Every structure is written in C-alpha cells, then in structure tokens.
Amino acid sequence: MNVEDMVLISVDDHLVEPPNMFEGRLPKKYADVAPKVVRTDAGDDVWTFAGAQIPNIGLNAVAGRPREEYGVEPTAFDEMRPGCYDVDERVKDMSAGGVLACMCFPSFPGFAGRLFAREDRELSLAVLQAYNDWHIDEWCGSHPGRFIPMAIPAIWDAEACAAEVRRVAAKGCHSLTFTENPAALDQPSFHDPYWDPLWRALVEEGTILNIHLGSSGRLAVTAPDAPMDVMITLQPMNICMAAADLVWSRVFKEFPDLKVALSEGGTGWIPYFLDRLDRTYDMHHLWTGQDFGDLMPSDVFRRHILTCFIADPIGLAMRDLIGIDNICWEQDYPHSDSSWPTAPEELAVVARQFNVPDADIDKITHENAMRWYRFDPFSVRPKEQSTVGALRAEVAGHDVSVQSMEKGRHERTGVISLGEMAARATA
C-alpha cells in the first residue's frame, strides 16, 4: 500500500487538559474547589485539586521536541507543543501527521480518573461529569469525525460508574477508560461481582472498556535502585497481568458480549501469552475448575480483547497468530514513544518488511477501530479526503519541525531510579 493512500485512526493518544476546561461546567458552590492550574515558584504548571498537586510530567508532552530534552521533570504549557492542549492545533498536527482520527486518554486525573475519588462523593461526581462533558462536547465535538470520544469512570462506585456509562452513551460516547487492576486502587478486583453493574452497562450500551498500562498507578519495579530503562522495557507486563486476570475470571463467562481494549500494551508478546493460556488450561483445568466449554482460552481472548501497537514489527509478523481482527494501530501523541509526524512512513516500512497485504493494513489502521468503537468518520468526511496524502495536503506548510523548548529550569542529570519514578506516578 502506498503511504499516501493509508487511512489512520489511532486508538491511543493523549491530551494535556487546558487550564480553562472547567470554566462554566461546575455548580457555583464548587467554584472555589474546582481543579485548577497554578504556576509554582519553580515555573512548573501544575493541577491542584482537593489538596493534591499533579504536575505535567515532561515525557507526557514531548511531541516535536528533540530527544535529548526528554525527561520526567515537571513542565509548563509554554514548554509544550500547542497541539498537546489546544484541540484546534491538535487537529492540525493530526492532519500533518496523516492521522484521520484519534482517541485521547486523560492526563492529570489519571487514566482511571482516580484523582477525582474524594470523600465528598457529590463533588467527585460533579467534577467527573464536568470532565467527561468537556471531553465529549468540546474536545471531540469541536471537530466531528476526528476524535473517538472517551469517558473516565467513577472508579469509586460501580453503580455510579454504570450510570455514567449510560449517561455518556446517550451523548454518543462508547469508550470508557479503566484501571488495569482495581485491587491496586483499594477497590474490589475483577473477580468480584461488585463490578457487575458496570459490565452490564458496558454490554447494553455497546461501550468498550479501555485498560491503559500504568492505570493502576503501579509500575513494574524490580528494585528501588534499578535504572529507568527497566521500567520502560517492562511496561507491557501490567497489561499482560490484566489480560490474564480477565480471561481466567468469571467476567467473560457471565458477560459474553463484553469487549475490552488493552491500550499501549503492544502485541508482540501475545502469541506466547495465548499459547501459555491454552497450555495452562489443558494441563490444569481439571483441578482448577476452569471450564470454557468447546472453547480454548485463546478463543476467549480473541472474542473479547482488542490490542494495539505503536511500532511492533514482531506483532505485525505474527498478526495471524494474534488475530487480524484484534489489532489496532496507535500513535501515542504527544508521549515520548510517539512516532509523530512520520508514523505512516514507519508503519509502511514494517508492513513491507513482512509483506502485509492491503486488506490487513486496512483492518489494522482503521477498520478494526471503526467496528470496535462504533465510530464512522466517513459519515463526516469522505474516505478519499481521509487518507494520509489528502490530510497532509490540507495543512501544507504546518510546521512539524523538531524545536527546542528547553528553558533551563531544571538540572538534567539524566539519571533517576525506579523508586523515585514510582513515587511520582500519578496515572
């Protein structure tokens, strides 16, 4: 397939929430306690809410910056590319990168919205709903057909979470972000019937549960003094554990239409994982009590779970072992793993290396995302105007050059231990 003819939908991008996002969206009684951005004496722009202070970590907003400026130091809005937090600029960046549409995970509330879980549940729900309304109506609604809307959950209460799924579904949102391990957030685990109201609501509304790596707030830490490279390498392991939890749980047996996406977990590990599932079942189910009827655990995985990758040559090479209908592409803008603005070219190189046919490319780049998320961008924009080439032509001249935004506010030692990183984790 010619790069210019590709149609790309990213199922895992991120946004940095703009400072004014709550204006006019909360009852007046909460005006003084609403989340807000303040600038610290050090020059960092941080979100504050209910006594918590959440910085924008540098690695989460480095699109367009030289790699030597990557780091975990807190950052400020004027040190980010505007497309991180300005939706109009984001759409320009998407078009310049050849991307038709994307789904954006939250930043400061955490991937599962755990920052909003406060003792004052009325405040928690008001802030949560204000966030979801802003995301659906303003961020996504300002550019129809360019975003798959995503809601964050009322993680503190299964019934409230189910009600929010139904509320946002009425607004056209059929995607919910969630934690990879509720037990890590002091909530009942995936194995507990406590969450059944949520599973029921997801099924009835046709909503996908998106489990993003790091959403439990726990990192794969081997030792407090291990280098950062260990954690970065092991990031998919939390997603692997979530997949095992769900496949062996009662959830898919009792809610056979539930769909789950493993976000930013990669795909290369999945063939081994599926083989391990099936061997475990074959060797042990008679004494563990597992029963999938005529199915194998790998069949259950493929029926229920969507996977995605940024740059994963091994996954593409083994796409048939994973399931071609279970793979989506992602860009991860503006995070440090993102391949923006040359993602189409990067994908094309790997696709040619493994002779991926056009039909498989179409499924991976956009058709699977459209089907799983009930998203039809072509109802807004004709397909011929949605290709990499057509989108880039629309914004010809938009500057995508690498630009330094270093202001010298932080001393860059280049060294941080896993223990220090775990202490800063906010997702």
Short mmCIF file of C-alpha atoms in Angstrom, two decimals:
data_model
loop_
_atom_site.label_atom_id
_atom_site.label_comp_id
_atom_site.label_asym_id
_atom_site.label_seq_id
_atom_site.Cartn_x
_atom_site.Cartn_y
_atom_site.Cartn_z
CA MET A 1 0.00 0.00 0.00
CA ASN A 2 1.20 3.47 -0.87
CA VAL A 3 1.74 5.54 2.28
CA GLU A 4 -0.34 8.37 0.84
CA ASP A 5 -3.34 6.05 0.49
CA MET A 6 -3.40 4.82 4.08
CA VAL A 7 -6.22 5.81 6.43
CA LEU A 8 -5.02 6.03 10.04
CA ILE A 9 -7.05 6.02 13.26
CA SER A 10 -5.07 6.00 16.50
CA VAL A 11 -6.78 4.23 19.41
CA ASP A 12 -4.30 5.55 21.96
CA ASP A 13 -3.32 9.20 22.05
CA HIS A 14 -3.31 11.59 24.99
CA LEU A 15 -4.30 15.15 25.77
CA VAL A 16 -2.97 17.66 28.26
CA GLU A 17 -6.00 19.33 29.76
CA PRO A 18 -6.10 23.11 29.15
CA PRO A 19 -6.33 25.37 32.23
CA ASN A 20 -9.81 26.69 31.38
CA MET A 21 -11.53 23.34 30.86
CA PHE A 22 -13.77 23.56 33.97
CA GLU A 23 -14.95 27.11 33.38
CA GLY A 24 -18.76 27.21 33.42
CA ARG A 25 -19.03 23.43 33.83
CA LEU A 26 -19.46 23.10 37.61
CA PRO A 27 -22.16 24.32 40.02
CA LYS A 28 -21.27 27.69 41.58
CA LYS A 29 -20.86 26.11 45.01
CA TYR A 30 -17.81 24.25 43.70
CA ALA A 31 -16.17 27.24 42.01
CA ASP A 32 -13.56 27.65 44.76
CA VAL A 33 -12.70 23.94 44.99
CA ALA A 34 -12.68 23.05 41.28
CA PRO A 35 -9.45 21.65 39.83
CA LYS A 36 -7.24 24.49 38.65
CA VAL A 37 -3.80 25.14 37.24
CA VAL A 38 -1.26 27.10 39.25
CA ARG A 39 2.30 28.03 38.44
CA THR A 40 4.84 27.07 41.09
CA ASP A 41 7.80 29.16 42.18
CA ALA A 42 9.93 26.86 40.03
CA GLY A 43 7.87 27.77 36.96
CA ASP A 44 6.00 24.45 36.65
CA ASP A 45 2.33 24.48 35.65
CA VAL A 46 0.58 22.01 37.96
CA TRP A 47 -3.03 20.97 38.50
CA THR A 48 -4.34 21.23 42.05
CA PHE A 49 -7.43 19.52 43.45
CA ALA A 50 -8.50 18.60 46.99
CA GLY A 51 -5.01 19.06 48.38
CA ALA A 52 -3.30 17.11 45.60
CA GLN A 53 -0.79 18.68 43.24
CA ILE A 54 -0.35 16.97 39.87
CA PRO A 55 2.49 18.14 37.61
CA ASN A 56 2.59 17.68 33.86
CA ILE A 57 5.49 15.25 33.54
CA GLY A 58 7.80 16.08 30.67
CA LEU A 59 7.66 12.66 28.99
CA ASN A 60 3.90 13.04 28.62
CA ALA A 61 4.17 16.08 26.35
CA VAL A 62 7.34 15.93 24.27
CA ALA A 63 5.95 15.75 20.74
CA GLY A 64 8.07 17.91 18.47
CA ARG A 65 10.94 18.27 20.96
CA PRO A 66 14.46 16.87 20.47
CA ARG A 67 15.04 13.58 22.27
CA GLU A 68 17.81 14.99 24.41
CA GLU A 69 15.12 17.12 26.09
CA TYR A 70 13.02 14.11 27.12
CA GLY A 71 12.79 13.64 30.87
CA VAL A 72 10.50 13.28 33.87
CA GLU A 73 10.90 16.83 35.12
CA PRO A 74 7.65 18.82 35.53
CA THR A 75 6.86 21.09 32.62
CA ALA A 76 4.76 24.15 31.76
CA PHE A 77 2.32 24.88 28.97
CA ASP A 78 4.75 27.21 27.20
CA GLU A 79 7.22 24.30 27.07
CA MET A 80 4.81 22.08 25.13
CA ARG A 81 3.73 21.99 21.54
CA PRO A 82 0.26 23.66 21.46
CA GLY A 83 -1.25 20.52 19.95
CA CYS A 84 -0.85 18.89 23.36
CA TYR A 85 -3.61 21.02 24.90
CA ASP A 86 -5.25 23.09 22.13
CA VAL A 87 -7.72 21.00 20.14
CA ASP A 88 -7.54 23.17 17.01
CA GLU A 89 -3.77 22.82 16.95
CA ARG A 90 -4.10 19.11 17.72
CA VAL A 91 -6.20 18.57 14.61
CA LYS A 92 -3.59 20.40 12.52
CA ASP A 93 -0.89 18.15 13.98
CA MET A 94 -3.01 15.10 13.28
CA SER A 95 -3.51 16.09 9.66
CA ALA A 96 0.16 16.97 9.22
CA GLY A 97 0.99 13.52 10.57
CA GLY A 98 -1.52 11.88 8.24
CA VAL A 99 -3.85 10.79 11.04
CA LEU A 100 -7.60 10.97 10.42
CA ALA A 101 -8.84 10.40 13.97
CA CYS A 102 -7.68 9.51 17.44
CA MET A 103 -8.90 8.58 20.92
CA CYS A 104 -7.37 10.65 23.70
CA PHE A 105 -6.69 9.37 27.21
CA PRO A 106 -6.69 11.84 30.12
CA SER A 107 -3.59 13.15 31.87
CA PHE A 108 -3.92 14.91 35.21
CA PRO A 109 -6.91 12.88 36.60
CA GLY A 110 -5.03 9.63 35.91
CA PHE A 111 -6.06 7.12 33.25
CA ALA A 112 -8.79 5.75 35.54
CA GLY A 113 -9.81 9.12 37.00
CA ARG A 114 -8.60 8.18 40.47
CA LEU A 115 -7.71 11.79 41.31
CA PHE A 116 -11.44 12.58 41.43
CA ALA A 117 -12.18 9.90 44.05
CA ARG A 118 -12.68 12.08 47.14
CA GLU A 119 -14.63 11.71 50.39
CA ASP A 120 -17.16 14.24 49.12
CA ARG A 121 -18.79 11.97 46.54
CA GLU A 122 -21.08 14.72 45.30
CA LEU A 123 -18.03 16.83 44.44
CA SER A 124 -16.30 13.81 42.92
CA LEU A 125 -19.20 13.09 40.60
CA ALA A 126 -19.68 16.74 39.65
CA VAL A 127 -16.02 17.10 38.66
CA LEU A 128 -16.03 13.76 36.83
CA GLN A 129 -19.11 14.64 34.80
CA ALA A 130 -17.76 18.11 34.04
CA TYR A 131 -14.59 16.49 32.72
CA ASN A 132 -16.49 13.99 30.57
CA ASP A 133 -18.81 16.67 29.19
CA TRP A 134 -15.84 18.88 28.31
CA HIS A 135 -14.08 16.00 26.60
CA ILE A 136 -17.12 14.84 24.61
CA ASP A 137 -18.72 18.19 23.80
CA GLU A 138 -15.73 20.49 23.42
CA TRP A 139 -12.58 18.48 22.71
CA CYS A 140 -14.25 15.90 20.46
CA GLY A 141 -17.35 17.87 19.48
CA SER A 142 -15.46 20.82 18.03
CA HIS A 143 -14.10 18.64 15.22
CA PRO A 144 -16.67 15.95 14.30
CA GLY A 145 -15.21 12.80 12.82
CA ARG A 146 -11.71 13.48 14.12
CA PHE A 147 -11.98 12.00 17.62
CA ILE A 148 -13.37 8.87 19.25
CA PRO A 149 -14.86 10.25 22.49
CA MET A 150 -13.74 8.58 25.73
CA ALA A 151 -15.15 8.93 29.25
CA ILE A 152 -13.37 8.42 32.55
CA PRO A 153 -15.06 6.26 35.22
CA ALA A 154 -16.47 6.92 38.65
CA ILE A 155 -13.89 4.43 39.86
CA TRP A 156 -15.05 4.71 43.48
CA ASP A 157 -18.53 3.22 42.91
CA ALA A 158 -19.67 0.52 40.47
CA GLU A 159 -23.27 1.74 40.32
CA ALA A 160 -22.20 5.35 39.72
CA CYS A 161 -19.76 4.10 37.11
CA ALA A 162 -22.52 2.19 35.32
CA ALA A 163 -24.79 5.23 35.42
CA GLU A 164 -22.06 7.38 33.87
CA VAL A 165 -21.56 4.82 31.08
CA ARG A 166 -25.26 5.16 30.24
CA ARG A 167 -25.21 8.95 30.53
CA VAL A 168 -22.30 9.43 28.14
CA ALA A 169 -23.57 6.76 25.75
CA ALA A 170 -26.63 8.97 25.24
CA LYS A 171 -24.15 11.66 24.14
CA GLY A 172 -22.56 9.29 21.61
CA CYS A 173 -19.60 8.13 23.70
CA HIS A 174 -18.95 4.36 23.63
CA SER A 175 -15.49 4.21 25.17
CA LEU A 176 -14.57 4.13 28.87
CA THR A 177 -11.08 4.17 30.32
CA PHE A 178 -10.47 1.95 33.35
CA THR A 179 -7.74 0.57 35.57
CA GLU A 180 -5.67 -2.49 34.78
CA ASN A 181 -6.05 -3.63 38.39
CA PRO A 182 -8.89 -2.29 40.58
CA ALA A 183 -7.42 -4.05 43.63
CA ALA A 184 -4.33 -1.83 43.39
CA LEU A 185 -6.66 1.16 43.92
CA ASP A 186 -8.21 -0.43 47.01
CA GLN A 187 -11.30 -1.45 45.04
CA PRO A 188 -12.78 -4.94 44.54
CA SER A 189 -10.88 -6.96 41.94
CA PHE A 190 -12.04 -8.04 38.50
CA HIS A 191 -13.12 -11.32 40.10
CA ASP A 192 -15.65 -9.70 42.45
CA PRO A 193 -19.35 -9.46 41.43
CA TYR A 194 -19.23 -5.89 42.75
CA TRP A 195 -18.46 -4.67 39.22
CA ASP A 196 -21.36 -6.49 37.56
CA PRO A 197 -23.46 -3.30 37.17
CA LEU A 198 -20.60 -1.80 35.18
CA TRP A 199 -20.14 -4.86 32.95
CA ARG A 200 -23.88 -4.91 32.33
CA ALA A 201 -23.97 -1.23 31.36
CA LEU A 202 -20.99 -1.61 29.04
CA VAL A 203 -22.62 -4.53 27.23
CA GLU A 204 -26.03 -2.90 26.94
CA GLU A 205 -24.58 0.37 25.63
CA GLY A 206 -22.02 -1.23 23.32
CA THR A 207 -19.17 0.52 25.15
CA ILE A 208 -15.55 -0.65 25.13
CA LEU A 209 -13.57 -0.88 28.39
CA ASN A 210 -10.07 0.51 27.77
CA ILE A 211 -7.33 -0.67 30.10
CA HIS A 212 -4.27 1.53 29.72
CA LEU A 213 -0.90 0.40 31.03
CA GLY A 214 0.02 2.25 34.21
CA SER A 215 -3.61 2.96 35.05
CA SER A 216 -3.33 1.25 38.42
CA GLY A 217 -0.66 3.71 39.47
CA ARG A 218 1.73 0.82 39.91
CA LEU A 219 4.84 0.40 37.81
CA ALA A 220 6.79 -2.77 37.14
CA VAL A 221 9.56 -2.06 39.64
CA THR A 222 12.15 -4.79 40.10
CA ALA A 223 14.23 -2.91 42.66
CA PRO A 224 14.16 0.67 44.00
CA ASP A 225 17.64 1.34 42.66
CA ALA A 226 17.07 -0.17 39.19
CA PRO A 227 17.55 2.19 36.24
CA MET A 228 14.57 3.70 34.43
CA ASP A 229 15.26 1.53 31.38
CA VAL A 230 13.99 -1.49 33.34
CA MET A 231 10.57 0.07 33.87
CA ILE A 232 10.28 1.29 30.28
CA THR A 233 11.11 -2.19 28.99
CA LEU A 234 8.64 -3.90 31.32
CA GLN A 235 5.70 -1.54 30.78
CA PRO A 236 3.58 -4.12 28.89
CA MET A 237 3.77 -6.56 31.81
CA ASN A 238 0.97 -4.84 33.74
CA ILE A 239 -1.25 -5.16 30.68
CA CYS A 240 -0.31 -8.84 30.40
CA MET A 241 -1.40 -9.37 34.01
CA ALA A 242 -4.71 -7.61 33.37
CA ALA A 243 -5.37 -9.84 30.37
CA ALA A 244 -4.70 -12.96 32.44
CA ASP A 245 -6.93 -11.66 35.22
CA LEU A 246 -9.84 -11.13 32.84
CA VAL A 247 -9.52 -14.30 30.77
CA TRP A 248 -9.47 -16.53 33.87
CA SER A 249 -12.14 -14.52 35.70
CA ARG A 250 -15.90 -15.10 35.63
CA VAL A 251 -16.43 -11.82 33.75
CA PHE A 252 -16.31 -13.05 30.16
CA LYS A 253 -18.28 -16.17 31.01
CA GLU A 254 -21.15 -14.20 32.53
CA PHE A 255 -20.95 -11.22 30.16
CA PRO A 256 -20.20 -12.86 26.81
CA ASP A 257 -20.60 -9.62 24.83
CA LEU A 258 -18.19 -7.51 26.91
CA LYS A 259 -15.33 -6.00 24.91
CA VAL A 260 -12.00 -4.84 26.38
CA ALA A 261 -9.09 -2.97 24.78
CA LEU A 262 -5.53 -3.29 26.07
CA SER A 263 -4.16 0.18 25.45
CA GLU A 264 -0.48 0.84 24.77
CA GLY A 265 0.41 -2.73 25.67
CA GLY A 266 1.93 -3.76 22.34
CA THR A 267 1.26 -7.03 20.55
CA GLY A 268 4.50 -8.97 20.17
CA TRP A 269 4.02 -10.80 23.48
CA ILE A 270 0.53 -12.04 22.66
CA PRO A 271 1.28 -15.24 20.66
CA TYR A 272 3.31 -16.63 23.55
CA PHE A 273 0.67 -15.46 26.02
CA LEU A 274 -2.09 -17.23 24.09
CA ASP A 275 -0.03 -20.40 23.91
CA ARG A 276 0.57 -20.20 27.66
CA LEU A 277 -3.16 -19.70 28.30
CA ASP A 278 -4.05 -22.79 26.32
CA ARG A 279 -1.34 -24.98 27.83
CA THR A 280 -2.35 -23.89 31.33
CA TYR A 281 -5.95 -24.81 30.55
CA ASP A 282 -5.02 -28.16 29.03
CA MET A 283 -2.73 -29.15 31.90
CA HIS A 284 -4.63 -27.77 34.86
CA HIS A 285 -8.34 -27.07 34.26
CA LEU A 286 -9.48 -30.42 35.67
CA TRP A 287 -8.25 -29.50 39.13
CA THR A 288 -8.60 -25.67 38.99
CA GLY A 289 -12.22 -25.92 37.88
CA GLN A 290 -11.94 -23.73 34.77
CA ASP A 291 -14.48 -24.57 32.07
CA PHE A 292 -14.73 -22.80 28.71
CA GLY A 293 -16.92 -25.44 27.10
CA ASP A 294 -15.88 -26.02 23.50
CA LEU A 295 -13.55 -23.01 23.52
CA MET A 296 -9.94 -22.59 24.47
CA PRO A 297 -8.73 -19.57 26.48
CA SER A 298 -7.12 -18.17 23.34
CA ASP A 299 -10.54 -18.17 21.68
CA VAL A 300 -11.95 -16.25 24.63
CA PHE A 301 -9.14 -13.71 24.34
CA ARG A 302 -9.85 -13.12 20.66
CA ARG A 303 -13.61 -12.82 21.22
CA HIS A 304 -13.27 -10.15 23.87
CA ILE A 305 -9.95 -8.32 23.66
CA LEU A 306 -8.58 -5.70 21.30
CA THR A 307 -4.85 -4.99 21.24
CA CYS A 308 -2.82 -2.14 19.79
CA PHE A 309 0.73 -1.22 18.90
CA ILE A 310 2.85 1.84 18.14
CA ALA A 311 5.83 0.20 16.46
CA ASP A 312 5.83 -3.55 16.86
CA PRO A 313 7.47 -5.46 14.00
CA ILE A 314 7.19 -8.80 15.81
CA GLY A 315 3.48 -8.28 16.33
CA LEU A 316 2.92 -7.49 12.66
CA ALA A 317 4.94 -10.53 11.63
CA MET A 318 2.75 -12.74 13.87
CA ARG A 319 -0.54 -10.94 13.20
CA ASP A 320 -2.33 -14.14 12.19
CA LEU A 321 -1.37 -15.81 15.48
CA ILE A 322 -2.79 -12.85 17.37
CA GLY A 323 -5.92 -12.44 15.25
CA ILE A 324 -6.02 -9.83 12.50
CA ASP A 325 -9.42 -8.60 13.70
CA ASN A 326 -7.98 -7.90 17.17
CA ILE A 327 -5.19 -5.48 16.28
CA CYS A 328 -5.29 -1.69 16.01
CA TRP A 329 -2.64 0.92 15.38
CA GLU A 330 -1.85 3.76 17.78
CA GLN A 331 0.32 6.88 17.65
CA ASP A 332 0.67 7.82 21.36
CA TYR A 333 0.91 11.57 20.64
CA PRO A 334 2.29 13.55 22.49
CA HIS A 335 4.10 10.96 24.65
CA SER A 336 7.74 10.04 24.30
CA ASP A 337 7.02 6.76 22.47
CA SER A 338 5.12 8.54 19.71
CA SER A 339 6.32 8.37 16.13
CA TRP A 340 4.55 11.61 15.12
CA PRO A 341 4.77 13.10 12.49
CA THR A 342 6.28 10.25 10.48
CA ALA A 343 4.11 7.42 11.83
CA PRO A 344 2.70 6.46 8.39
CA GLU A 345 6.18 6.02 6.96
CA GLU A 346 7.31 3.99 9.98
CA LEU A 347 4.30 1.69 9.68
CA ALA A 348 4.78 1.29 5.93
CA VAL A 349 8.40 0.18 6.33
CA VAL A 350 7.41 -2.62 8.71
CA ALA A 351 4.37 -3.60 6.64
CA ARG A 352 6.55 -4.01 3.54
CA GLN A 353 9.17 -5.93 5.52
CA PHE A 354 6.59 -8.58 6.38
CA ASN A 355 4.54 -8.39 3.16
CA VAL A 356 1.38 -7.33 4.97
CA PRO A 357 -1.44 -7.29 2.40
CA ASP A 358 -3.56 -4.19 1.87
CA ALA A 359 -6.64 -5.84 3.40
CA ASP A 360 -4.73 -6.47 6.66
CA ILE A 361 -3.33 -2.93 6.68
CA ASP A 362 -6.84 -1.51 6.32
CA LYS A 363 -8.06 -3.56 9.28
CA ILE A 364 -5.15 -2.56 11.49
CA THR A 365 -5.08 1.12 10.55
CA HIS A 366 -8.79 1.96 10.70
CA GLU A 367 -11.40 -0.73 10.02
CA ASN A 368 -10.99 -2.56 13.33
CA ALA A 369 -11.14 0.71 15.27
CA MET A 370 -14.31 1.78 13.45
CA ARG A 371 -16.00 -1.55 14.15
CA TRP A 372 -14.98 -1.97 17.79
CA TYR A 373 -15.73 1.64 18.79
CA ARG A 374 -18.85 2.13 16.66
CA PHE A 375 -17.12 5.08 15.01
CA ASP A 376 -17.79 6.21 11.46
CA PRO A 377 -15.62 9.16 10.42
CA PHE A 378 -16.65 8.70 6.78
CA SER A 379 -20.14 9.91 7.63
CA VAL A 380 -18.50 13.31 8.18
CA ARG A 381 -15.61 13.21 5.71
CA PRO A 382 -15.44 11.09 2.53
CA LYS A 383 -12.83 8.36 2.61
CA GLU A 384 -10.91 9.85 -0.29
CA GLN A 385 -10.40 13.00 1.81
CA SER A 386 -9.31 10.96 4.83
CA THR A 387 -6.07 9.48 3.55
CA VAL A 388 -2.58 10.39 4.69
CA GLY A 389 -1.95 12.28 1.48
CA ALA A 390 -5.24 14.19 1.49
CA LEU A 391 -4.92 15.24 5.14
CA ARG A 392 -1.35 16.42 4.76
CA ALA A 393 -2.31 18.42 1.69
CA GLU A 394 -4.98 20.23 3.70
CA VAL A 395 -2.42 21.63 6.14
CA ALA A 396 0.51 22.09 3.79
CA GLY A 397 3.03 24.37 5.45
CA HIS A 398 2.05 23.47 9.01
CA ASP A 399 5.31 23.39 10.94
CA VAL A 400 6.20 19.93 12.25
CA SER A 401 9.92 20.55 12.67
CA VAL A 402 11.70 19.47 15.83
CA GLN A 403 12.01 22.51 18.09
CA SER A 404 13.82 23.01 21.37
CA MET A 405 11.66 24.21 24.24
CA GLU A 406 14.31 23.89 26.91
CA LYS A 407 14.28 26.86 29.32
CA GLY A 408 16.97 25.60 31.67
CA ARG A 409 14.61 25.50 34.67
CA HIS A 410 15.62 22.00 35.74
CA GLU A 411 19.02 20.43 36.05
CA ARG A 412 19.05 17.41 33.77
CA THR A 413 21.15 14.67 35.32
CA GLY A 414 19.73 12.01 33.02
CA VAL A 415 19.55 9.59 35.95
CA ILE A 416 16.50 8.63 38.01
CA SER A 417 15.84 5.39 39.87
CA LEU A 418 12.71 3.27 39.62
CA GLY A 419 11.97 4.03 43.24
CA GLU A 420 11.91 7.76 42.52
CA MET A 421 9.75 7.27 39.43
CA ALA A 422 7.27 5.05 41.28
CA ALA A 423 6.91 7.74 43.94
CA ARG A 424 5.95 10.26 41.23
CA ALA A 425 3.48 8.00 39.42
CA THR A 426 0.07 9.65 39.04
CA ALA A 427 -1.72 7.51 36.42
#
